[in-house]
XYZ file of C-alpha atoms in Angstrom:
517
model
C 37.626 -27.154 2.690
C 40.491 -28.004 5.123
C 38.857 -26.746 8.007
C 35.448 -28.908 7.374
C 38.446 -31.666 7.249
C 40.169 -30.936 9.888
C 36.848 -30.687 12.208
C 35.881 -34.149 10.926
C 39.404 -35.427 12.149
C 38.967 -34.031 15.331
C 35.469 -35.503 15.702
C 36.195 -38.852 14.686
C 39.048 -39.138 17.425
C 37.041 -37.646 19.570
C 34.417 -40.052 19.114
C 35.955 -42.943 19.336
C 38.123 -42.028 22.256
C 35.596 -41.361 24.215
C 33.872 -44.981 25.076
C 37.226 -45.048 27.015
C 36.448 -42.585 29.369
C 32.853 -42.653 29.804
C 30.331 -44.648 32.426
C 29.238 -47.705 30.209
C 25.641 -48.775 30.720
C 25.273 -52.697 31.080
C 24.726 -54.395 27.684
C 24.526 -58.075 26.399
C 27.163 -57.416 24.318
C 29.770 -56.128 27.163
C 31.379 -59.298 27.743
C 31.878 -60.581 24.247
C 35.434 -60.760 23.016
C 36.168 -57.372 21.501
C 37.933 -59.266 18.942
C 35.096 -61.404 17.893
C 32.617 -58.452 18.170
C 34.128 -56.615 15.500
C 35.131 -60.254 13.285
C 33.207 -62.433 14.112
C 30.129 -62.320 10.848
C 27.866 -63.504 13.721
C 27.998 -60.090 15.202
C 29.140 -58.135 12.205
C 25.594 -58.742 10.806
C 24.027 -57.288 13.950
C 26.412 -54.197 14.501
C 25.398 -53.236 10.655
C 21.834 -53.597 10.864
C 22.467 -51.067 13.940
C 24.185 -48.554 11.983
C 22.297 -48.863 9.045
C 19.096 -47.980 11.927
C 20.717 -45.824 14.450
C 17.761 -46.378 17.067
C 19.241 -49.702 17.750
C 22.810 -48.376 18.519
C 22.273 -49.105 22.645
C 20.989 -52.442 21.741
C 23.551 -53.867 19.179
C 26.973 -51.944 19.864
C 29.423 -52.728 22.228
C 29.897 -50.117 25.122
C 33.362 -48.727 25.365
C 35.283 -50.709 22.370
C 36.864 -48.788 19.689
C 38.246 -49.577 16.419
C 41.677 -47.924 15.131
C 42.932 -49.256 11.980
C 44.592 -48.827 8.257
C 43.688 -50.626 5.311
C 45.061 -50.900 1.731
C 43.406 -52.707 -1.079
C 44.525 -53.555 -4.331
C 42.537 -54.854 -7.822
C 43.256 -55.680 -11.150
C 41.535 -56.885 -13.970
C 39.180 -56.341 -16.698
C 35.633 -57.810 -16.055
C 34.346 -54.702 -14.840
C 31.554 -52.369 -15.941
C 31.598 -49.676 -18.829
C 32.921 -46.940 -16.545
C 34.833 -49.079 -14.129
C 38.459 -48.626 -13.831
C 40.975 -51.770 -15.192
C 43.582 -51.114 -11.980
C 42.172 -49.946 -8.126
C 45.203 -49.138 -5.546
C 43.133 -47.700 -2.074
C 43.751 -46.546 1.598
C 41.538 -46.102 4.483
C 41.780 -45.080 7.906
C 39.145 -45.894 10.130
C 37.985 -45.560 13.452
C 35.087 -46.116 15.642
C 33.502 -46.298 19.182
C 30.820 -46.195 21.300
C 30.003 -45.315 25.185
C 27.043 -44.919 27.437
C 27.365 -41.775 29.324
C 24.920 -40.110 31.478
C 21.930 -42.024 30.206
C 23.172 -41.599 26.370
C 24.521 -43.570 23.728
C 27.248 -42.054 21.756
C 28.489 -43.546 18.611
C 30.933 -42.553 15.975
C 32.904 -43.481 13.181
C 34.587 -41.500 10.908
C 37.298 -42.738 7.758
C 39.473 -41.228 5.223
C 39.928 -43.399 2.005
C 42.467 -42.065 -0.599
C 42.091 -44.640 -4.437
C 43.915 -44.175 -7.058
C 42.017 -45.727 -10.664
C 43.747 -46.134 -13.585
C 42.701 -46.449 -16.816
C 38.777 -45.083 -16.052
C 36.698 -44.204 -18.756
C 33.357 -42.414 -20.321
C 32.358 -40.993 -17.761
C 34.405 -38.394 -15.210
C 32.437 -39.066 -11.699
C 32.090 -39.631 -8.552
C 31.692 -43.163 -7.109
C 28.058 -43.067 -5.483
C 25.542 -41.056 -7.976
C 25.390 -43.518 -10.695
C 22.223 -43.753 -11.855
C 22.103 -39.578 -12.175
C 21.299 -38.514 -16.219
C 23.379 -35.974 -16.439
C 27.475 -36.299 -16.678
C 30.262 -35.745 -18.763
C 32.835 -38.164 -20.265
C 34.708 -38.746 -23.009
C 36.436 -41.703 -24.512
C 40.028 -41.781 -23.870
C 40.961 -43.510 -20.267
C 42.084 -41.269 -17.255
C 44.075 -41.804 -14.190
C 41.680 -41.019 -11.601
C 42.596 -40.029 -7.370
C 39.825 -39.426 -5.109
C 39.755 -38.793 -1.624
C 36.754 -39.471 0.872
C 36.105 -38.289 4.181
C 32.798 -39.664 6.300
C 31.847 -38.800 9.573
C 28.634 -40.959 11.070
C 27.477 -40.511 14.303
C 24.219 -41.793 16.365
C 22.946 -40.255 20.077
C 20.176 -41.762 22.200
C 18.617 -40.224 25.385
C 16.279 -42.096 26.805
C 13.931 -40.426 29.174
C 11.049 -40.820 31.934
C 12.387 -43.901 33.235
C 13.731 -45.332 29.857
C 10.461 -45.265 28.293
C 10.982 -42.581 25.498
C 13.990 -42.697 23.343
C 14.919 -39.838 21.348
C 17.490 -40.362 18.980
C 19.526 -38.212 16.307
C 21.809 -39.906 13.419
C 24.098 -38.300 11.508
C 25.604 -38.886 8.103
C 28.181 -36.500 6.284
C 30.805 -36.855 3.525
C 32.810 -34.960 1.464
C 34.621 -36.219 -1.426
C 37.217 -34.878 -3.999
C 37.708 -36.617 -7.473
C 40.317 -35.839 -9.905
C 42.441 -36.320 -12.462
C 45.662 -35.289 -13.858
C 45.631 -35.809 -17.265
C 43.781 -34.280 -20.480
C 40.983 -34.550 -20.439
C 40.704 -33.242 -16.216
C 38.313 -33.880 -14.532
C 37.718 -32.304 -11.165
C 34.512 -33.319 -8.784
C 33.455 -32.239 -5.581
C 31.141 -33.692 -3.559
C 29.428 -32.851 -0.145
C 25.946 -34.340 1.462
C 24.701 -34.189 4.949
C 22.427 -36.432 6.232
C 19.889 -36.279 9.523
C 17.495 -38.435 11.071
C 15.409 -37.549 14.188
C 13.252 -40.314 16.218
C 10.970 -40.506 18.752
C 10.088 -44.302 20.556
C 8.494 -45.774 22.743
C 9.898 -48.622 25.111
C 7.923 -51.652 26.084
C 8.928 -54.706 28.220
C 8.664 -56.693 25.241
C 8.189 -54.330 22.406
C 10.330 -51.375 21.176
C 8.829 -48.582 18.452
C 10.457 -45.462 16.947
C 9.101 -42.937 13.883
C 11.534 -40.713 11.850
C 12.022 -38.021 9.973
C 14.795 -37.791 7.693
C 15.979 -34.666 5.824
C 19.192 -33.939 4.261
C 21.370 -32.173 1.572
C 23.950 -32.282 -0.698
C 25.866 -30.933 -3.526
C 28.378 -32.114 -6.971
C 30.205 -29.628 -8.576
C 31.758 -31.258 -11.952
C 34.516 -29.586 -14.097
C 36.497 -30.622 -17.213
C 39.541 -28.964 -18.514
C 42.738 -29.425 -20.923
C 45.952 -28.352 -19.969
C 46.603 -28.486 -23.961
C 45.423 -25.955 -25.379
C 44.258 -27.121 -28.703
C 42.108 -29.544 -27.591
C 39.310 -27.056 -26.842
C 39.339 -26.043 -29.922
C 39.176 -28.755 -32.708
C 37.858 -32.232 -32.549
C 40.367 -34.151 -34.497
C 41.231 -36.256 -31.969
C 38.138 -38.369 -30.813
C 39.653 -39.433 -27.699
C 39.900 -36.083 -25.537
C 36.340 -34.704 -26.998
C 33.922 -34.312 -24.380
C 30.487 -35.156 -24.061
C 27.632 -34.219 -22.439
C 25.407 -37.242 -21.160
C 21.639 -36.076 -20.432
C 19.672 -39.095 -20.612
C 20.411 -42.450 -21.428
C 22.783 -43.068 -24.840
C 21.605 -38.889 -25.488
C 25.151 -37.473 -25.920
C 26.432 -34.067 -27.298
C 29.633 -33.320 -27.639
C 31.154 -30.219 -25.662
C 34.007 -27.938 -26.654
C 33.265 -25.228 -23.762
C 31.567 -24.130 -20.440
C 32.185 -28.478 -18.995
C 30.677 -28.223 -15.823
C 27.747 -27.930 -13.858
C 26.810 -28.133 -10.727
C 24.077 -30.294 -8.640
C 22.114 -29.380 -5.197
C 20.562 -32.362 -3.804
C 17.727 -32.343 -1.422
C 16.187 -35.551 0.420
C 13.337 -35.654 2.767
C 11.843 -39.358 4.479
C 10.106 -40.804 7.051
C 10.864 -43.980 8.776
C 9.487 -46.440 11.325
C 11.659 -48.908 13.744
C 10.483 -51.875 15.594
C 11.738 -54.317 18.125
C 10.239 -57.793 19.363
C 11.864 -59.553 22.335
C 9.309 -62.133 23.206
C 11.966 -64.006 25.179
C 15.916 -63.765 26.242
C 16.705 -65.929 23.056
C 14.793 -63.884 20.330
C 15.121 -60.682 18.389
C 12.724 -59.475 15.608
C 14.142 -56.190 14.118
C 11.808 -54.807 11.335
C 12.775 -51.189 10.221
C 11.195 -49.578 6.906
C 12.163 -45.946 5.387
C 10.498 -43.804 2.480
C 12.973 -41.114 1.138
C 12.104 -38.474 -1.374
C 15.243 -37.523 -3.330
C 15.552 -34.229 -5.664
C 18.768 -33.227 -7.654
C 18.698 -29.890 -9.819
C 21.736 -30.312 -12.504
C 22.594 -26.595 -13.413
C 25.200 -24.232 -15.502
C 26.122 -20.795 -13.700
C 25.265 -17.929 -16.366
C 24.764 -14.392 -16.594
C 20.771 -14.544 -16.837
C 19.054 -13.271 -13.808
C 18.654 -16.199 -12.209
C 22.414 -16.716 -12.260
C 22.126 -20.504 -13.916
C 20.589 -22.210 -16.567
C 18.720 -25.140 -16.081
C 19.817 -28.749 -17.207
C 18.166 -31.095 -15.765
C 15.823 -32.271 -12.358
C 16.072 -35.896 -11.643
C 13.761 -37.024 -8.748
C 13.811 -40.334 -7.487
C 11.681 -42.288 -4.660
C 13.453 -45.307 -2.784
C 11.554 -47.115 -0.334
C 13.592 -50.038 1.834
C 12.674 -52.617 4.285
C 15.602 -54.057 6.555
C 14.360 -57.016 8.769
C 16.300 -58.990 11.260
C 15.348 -62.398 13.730
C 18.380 -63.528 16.113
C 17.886 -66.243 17.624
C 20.412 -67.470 20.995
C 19.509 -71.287 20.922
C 22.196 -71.689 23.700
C 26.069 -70.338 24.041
C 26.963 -72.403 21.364
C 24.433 -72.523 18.904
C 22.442 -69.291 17.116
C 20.477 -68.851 14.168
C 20.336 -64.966 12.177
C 17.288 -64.371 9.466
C 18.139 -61.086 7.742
C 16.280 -59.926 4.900
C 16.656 -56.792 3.071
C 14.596 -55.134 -0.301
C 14.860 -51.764 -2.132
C 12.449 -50.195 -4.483
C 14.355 -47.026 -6.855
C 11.884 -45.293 -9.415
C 13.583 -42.121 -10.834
C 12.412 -39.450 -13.907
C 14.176 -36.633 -14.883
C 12.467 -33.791 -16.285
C 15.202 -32.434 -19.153
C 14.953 -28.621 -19.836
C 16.118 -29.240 -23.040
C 12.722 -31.186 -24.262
C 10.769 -29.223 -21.562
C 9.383 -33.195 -20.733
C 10.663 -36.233 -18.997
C 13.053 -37.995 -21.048
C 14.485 -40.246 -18.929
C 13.600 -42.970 -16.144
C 15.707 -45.321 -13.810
C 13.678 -48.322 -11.932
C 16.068 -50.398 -9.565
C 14.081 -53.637 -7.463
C 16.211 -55.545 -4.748
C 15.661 -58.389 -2.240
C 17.927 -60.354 -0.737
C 17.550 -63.604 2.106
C 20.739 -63.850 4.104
C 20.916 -66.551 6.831
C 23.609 -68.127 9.286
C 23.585 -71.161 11.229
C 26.126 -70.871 14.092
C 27.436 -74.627 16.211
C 30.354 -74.316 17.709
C 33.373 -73.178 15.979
C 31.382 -72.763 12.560
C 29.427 -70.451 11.236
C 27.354 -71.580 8.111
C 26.179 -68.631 5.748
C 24.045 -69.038 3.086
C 22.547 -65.470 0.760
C 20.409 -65.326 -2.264
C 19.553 -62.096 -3.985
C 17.046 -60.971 -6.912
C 17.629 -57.698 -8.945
C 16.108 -55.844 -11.566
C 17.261 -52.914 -13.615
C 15.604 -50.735 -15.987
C 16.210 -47.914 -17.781
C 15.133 -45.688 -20.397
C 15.173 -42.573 -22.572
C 12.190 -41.201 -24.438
C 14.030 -39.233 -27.185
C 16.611 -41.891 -28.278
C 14.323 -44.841 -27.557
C 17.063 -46.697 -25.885
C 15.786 -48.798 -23.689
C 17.778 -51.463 -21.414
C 16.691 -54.188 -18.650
C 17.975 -57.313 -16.860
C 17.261 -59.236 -13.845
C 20.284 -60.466 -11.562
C 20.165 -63.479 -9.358
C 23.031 -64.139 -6.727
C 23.230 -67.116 -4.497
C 25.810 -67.221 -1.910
C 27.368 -69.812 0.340
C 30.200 -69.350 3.146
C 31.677 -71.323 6.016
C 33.211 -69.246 9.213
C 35.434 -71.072 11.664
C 37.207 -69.583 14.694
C 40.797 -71.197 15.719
C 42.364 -71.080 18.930
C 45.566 -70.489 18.434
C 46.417 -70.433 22.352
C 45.029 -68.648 25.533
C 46.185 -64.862 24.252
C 45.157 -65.261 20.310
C 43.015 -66.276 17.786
C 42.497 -66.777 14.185
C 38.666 -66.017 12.214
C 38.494 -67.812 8.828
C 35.954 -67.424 6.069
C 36.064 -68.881 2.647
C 32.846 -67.995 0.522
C 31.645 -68.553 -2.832
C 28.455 -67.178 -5.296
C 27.229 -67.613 -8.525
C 25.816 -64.813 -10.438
C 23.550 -64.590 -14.168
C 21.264 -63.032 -15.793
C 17.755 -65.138 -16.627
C 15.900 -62.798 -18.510
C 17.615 -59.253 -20.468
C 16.619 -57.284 -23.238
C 18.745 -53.946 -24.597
C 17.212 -51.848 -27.670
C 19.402 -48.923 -29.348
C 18.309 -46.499 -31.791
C 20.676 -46.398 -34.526
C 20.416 -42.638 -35.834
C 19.678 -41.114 -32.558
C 22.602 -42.637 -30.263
C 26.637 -42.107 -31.188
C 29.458 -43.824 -30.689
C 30.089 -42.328 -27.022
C 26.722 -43.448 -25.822
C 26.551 -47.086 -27.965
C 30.375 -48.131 -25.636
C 28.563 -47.125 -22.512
C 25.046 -48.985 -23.443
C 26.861 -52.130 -24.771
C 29.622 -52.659 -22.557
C 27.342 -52.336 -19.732
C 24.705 -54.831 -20.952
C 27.515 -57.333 -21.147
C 28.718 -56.577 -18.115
C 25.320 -57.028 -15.849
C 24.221 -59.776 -18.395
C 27.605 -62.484 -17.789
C 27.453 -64.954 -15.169
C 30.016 -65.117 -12.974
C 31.451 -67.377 -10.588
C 33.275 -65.563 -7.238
C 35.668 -66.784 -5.043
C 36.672 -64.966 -1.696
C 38.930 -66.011 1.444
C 39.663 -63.876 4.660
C 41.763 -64.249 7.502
C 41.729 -62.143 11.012
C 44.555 -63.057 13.841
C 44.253 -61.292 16.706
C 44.760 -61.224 20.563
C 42.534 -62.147 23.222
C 43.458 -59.529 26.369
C 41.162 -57.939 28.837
C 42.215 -54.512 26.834
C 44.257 -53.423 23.998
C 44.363 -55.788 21.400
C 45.869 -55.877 17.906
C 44.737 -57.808 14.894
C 45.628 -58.617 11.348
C 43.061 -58.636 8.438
C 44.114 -60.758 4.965
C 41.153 -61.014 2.356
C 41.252 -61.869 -1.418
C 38.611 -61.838 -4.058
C 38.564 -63.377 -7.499
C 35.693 -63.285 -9.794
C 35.117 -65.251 -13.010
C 33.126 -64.701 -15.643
C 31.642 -66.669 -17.885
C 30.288 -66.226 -21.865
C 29.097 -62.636 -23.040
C 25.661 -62.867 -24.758
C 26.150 -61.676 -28.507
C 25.899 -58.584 -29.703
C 25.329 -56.903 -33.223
C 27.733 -53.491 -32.663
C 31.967 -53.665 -32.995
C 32.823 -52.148 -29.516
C 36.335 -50.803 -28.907
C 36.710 -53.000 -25.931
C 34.578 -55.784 -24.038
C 34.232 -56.546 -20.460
C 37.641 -59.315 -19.638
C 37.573 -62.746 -17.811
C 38.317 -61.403 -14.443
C 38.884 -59.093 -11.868
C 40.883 -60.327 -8.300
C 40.530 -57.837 -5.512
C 43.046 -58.459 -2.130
C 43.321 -56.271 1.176
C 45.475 -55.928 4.226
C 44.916 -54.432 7.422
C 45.762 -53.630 10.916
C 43.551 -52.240 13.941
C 44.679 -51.904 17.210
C 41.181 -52.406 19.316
C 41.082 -50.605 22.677
């Protein structure tokens, strides 16, 4: 494990070193303030689009400009969701780069976060396989540290004559999730990502097909340091259960821990439209297959017993029109939609028991004159899930809208100052939640409620950032301040006495530095 780390380290300075010593290949982007490149949500919205597509890297990231920084964040409060966490202290090192060398694009960014949660509940986990059946929990609140390492990476070659691109992303990360008191927890996470392209350059069109295939692993453990908890259930606080479904817990007084091999295989297409200097048209789609085989090590012949197979289909479109009216005035069109269906099929039943649907689109635009930069974002999203034994069923659509003004200050000839304030309104139109009474326990009924009245309140959110930061040739520093408050409003009634209920609030702020070289 600390040699896998210790590579990524290496890689990730490597990476982003390295745009300072290659030859950089002319790009639009080369004489934009470094600051503002990496600031500036005019041209934060096209570098992610890039890396979220990694055929677009030569097109959308600035040749030899790398990021260094820290960051530490801090929330508090208790409008969160069931298995949310009531306190959130984290720290991140980043860095990133890019160069053109030799006819090909290198790009790479890799980051360490370290979080420490207190007070999480039902449910001892990772932070990015929610929606997965199968889990353990149990209902006393734990002090949770995790530590995440990610390495991305992207490589173009572009050959006879720039008219075939051949590209290669990368995507790896390995986490570690723990905690230190009864009952422990211990997760470890690992999944590698690839994705392969072949394109075709035009003078005013752009093309590239993928093929995506990756794999990954979870490894989940609970144990007691006190001894007589594994061995009585008197307390109901440190018993553990065993989620498989939705709201189908059993309680577990031995063998806590399974483990998970993932296995994801896509395809995905990439185009670019440049009828003229001024316009962009990005349209990029992707279909990926995902598998995950939950499992128990034994002594059959197989080795393991089987728990659990949860496959899941996601299909995405990410679409993008920039528009250069003149150096002073632009116009970005970004729109973005998801479609998640998921089934298990539970070896327990020998049948599919459970099923996950997920449905996302979202309309982001920005109106740049000037200093200002006017954003405006609405978003529709629907959840559903359900489970066949308990008849628990659960659904809700979402719908965000999202308005924020950016302003750049001069503060003199050397230095600079990017504001944003922003503000959305979330709620909940249309829900419905159904419980079965003799099949579903207490454990399962805190998850299932809390949540509902979690994704059900509206809320009102109020964020502010502030960058300062110099304006040299090279080497520049720059200070990031952002703080988030969100408000919510009434909780739709319920007919169950929960232990707890989501709060009023939660308030989120960061601070960073990044030297930019």
């Amino acid at each position: 494990m600390k040699s896998v780390r210790y590579i990524m380290l290496f890689w990730g300075a490597f990476l982003a070193y390295h745009p300072v010593i290659g030859q950089s290949k002319s790009n639009s982007l080369d004489s934009t303030a470094a600051l503002n490149y990496w600031y500036q949500p005019s041209f934060v919205i096209m570098h992610d689009m890039a890396i979220r597509n990694r055929v677009w890297i030569p097109e959308e990231i600035k040749n030899r400009s790398s990021l260094l920084g820290i960051q530490h964040s801090k929330g508090q409060g208790g409008f969160k969701a069931a298995q949310g966490t009531d306190g959130l202290s984290q720290s991140q090192f980043y860095t990133e780069g890019k160069t053109d060398w030799r006819k090909t694009s290198f790009w790479g960014r890799f980051s360490y976060d370290h979080s420490v949660e207190d007070s999480t509940a039902l449910r001892h986990q990772s932070r990015w396989n929610a929606d997965a059946p199968l889990y353990f929990g149990s209902l006393r609140k734990n002090k949770y540290n995790r530590e995440t390492y990610k390495l991305d990476a992207g490589i173009q070659r572009a050959f006879f004559d720039a008219k075939l691109p051949i590209s290669l992303g990368i995507d790896y990360r390995l986490g570690s999730h723990y905690s230190n008191n009864d009952p422990r927890g211990d997760i470890k996470d690992m999944n590698l990502q690839f994705e392969l392209s072949a394109g075709h350059n035009l003078p005013i069109l752009s093309y590239h097909i993928a093929g995506i295939w990756g794999y990954g692993s979870e490894r989940a453990n609970v144990g007691y340091k006190n001894e007589k908890y594994t061995t009585n259930k008197e307390d109901p606080l440190y018993v553990n259960w065993m989620m498989n479904g939705f709201g189908s817990a059993k309680d577990r007084l031995k063998e806590i821990n399974y483990y998970d091999i993932i296995h994801r295989k896509g395809v995905g297409a990439h185009i670019l439209l440049k009828p003229n200097d001024r316009n962009k048209i990005y349209l990029n789609g992707r279909y990926l297959n995902e598998e995950q085989s939950f499992r128990r090590n034994d002594n059959s012949k197989q080795t393991y017993l089987s728990l659990n197979d949860y496959k899941k289909d996601i299909g995405s479109i990410d679409f993008l029109w920039s528009r250069q009216m003149n150096h002073k005035q632009l116009i970005r069109v970004a729109l973005q939609g998801k479609i998640e269906n998921g089934q298990d099929f539970n070896y327990t039943y020998l049948a599919n028991n459970y099923t996950y649907r997920r449905h996302e689109i979202s309309l982001k635009t920005q109106l740049g004159v000037h200093q200002y930069l006017f954003e405006g974002h609405a978003g529709m999203y629907k959840t559903e899930k359900k489970d066949g034994v308990s008849s628990n069923q659960m659904d809700f659509d979402q719908i965000r809208l999202v308005l924020g003004l950016n302003r750049t200050f001069q503060v003199n000839e050397k230095s600079e100052i990017i504001g944003t304030i922003g503000y959305f309104k979330q709620w909940s139109p249309t829900h419905n939640l159904s419980v079965s009474e003799l099949n579903t326990g207490d454990f399962g009924k805190q998850i299932l409620y809390q949540d509902y009245l979690y994704d059900t309140a509206s809320s009102d959110n109020f964020n502010m950032s502030w960058v300062w930061g110099t304006r040299h040739a090279k080497n520049n520093w720059s200070i990031q301040l952002q703080m988030n408050y969100q408000y919510r409003g009434n909780l739709v009634p319920v007919d169950y006495t929960l232990s707890s209920v989501p709060g009023k609030d939660w308030f989120l702020g960061k601070l960073g530095v990044s030297y930019i070289f």
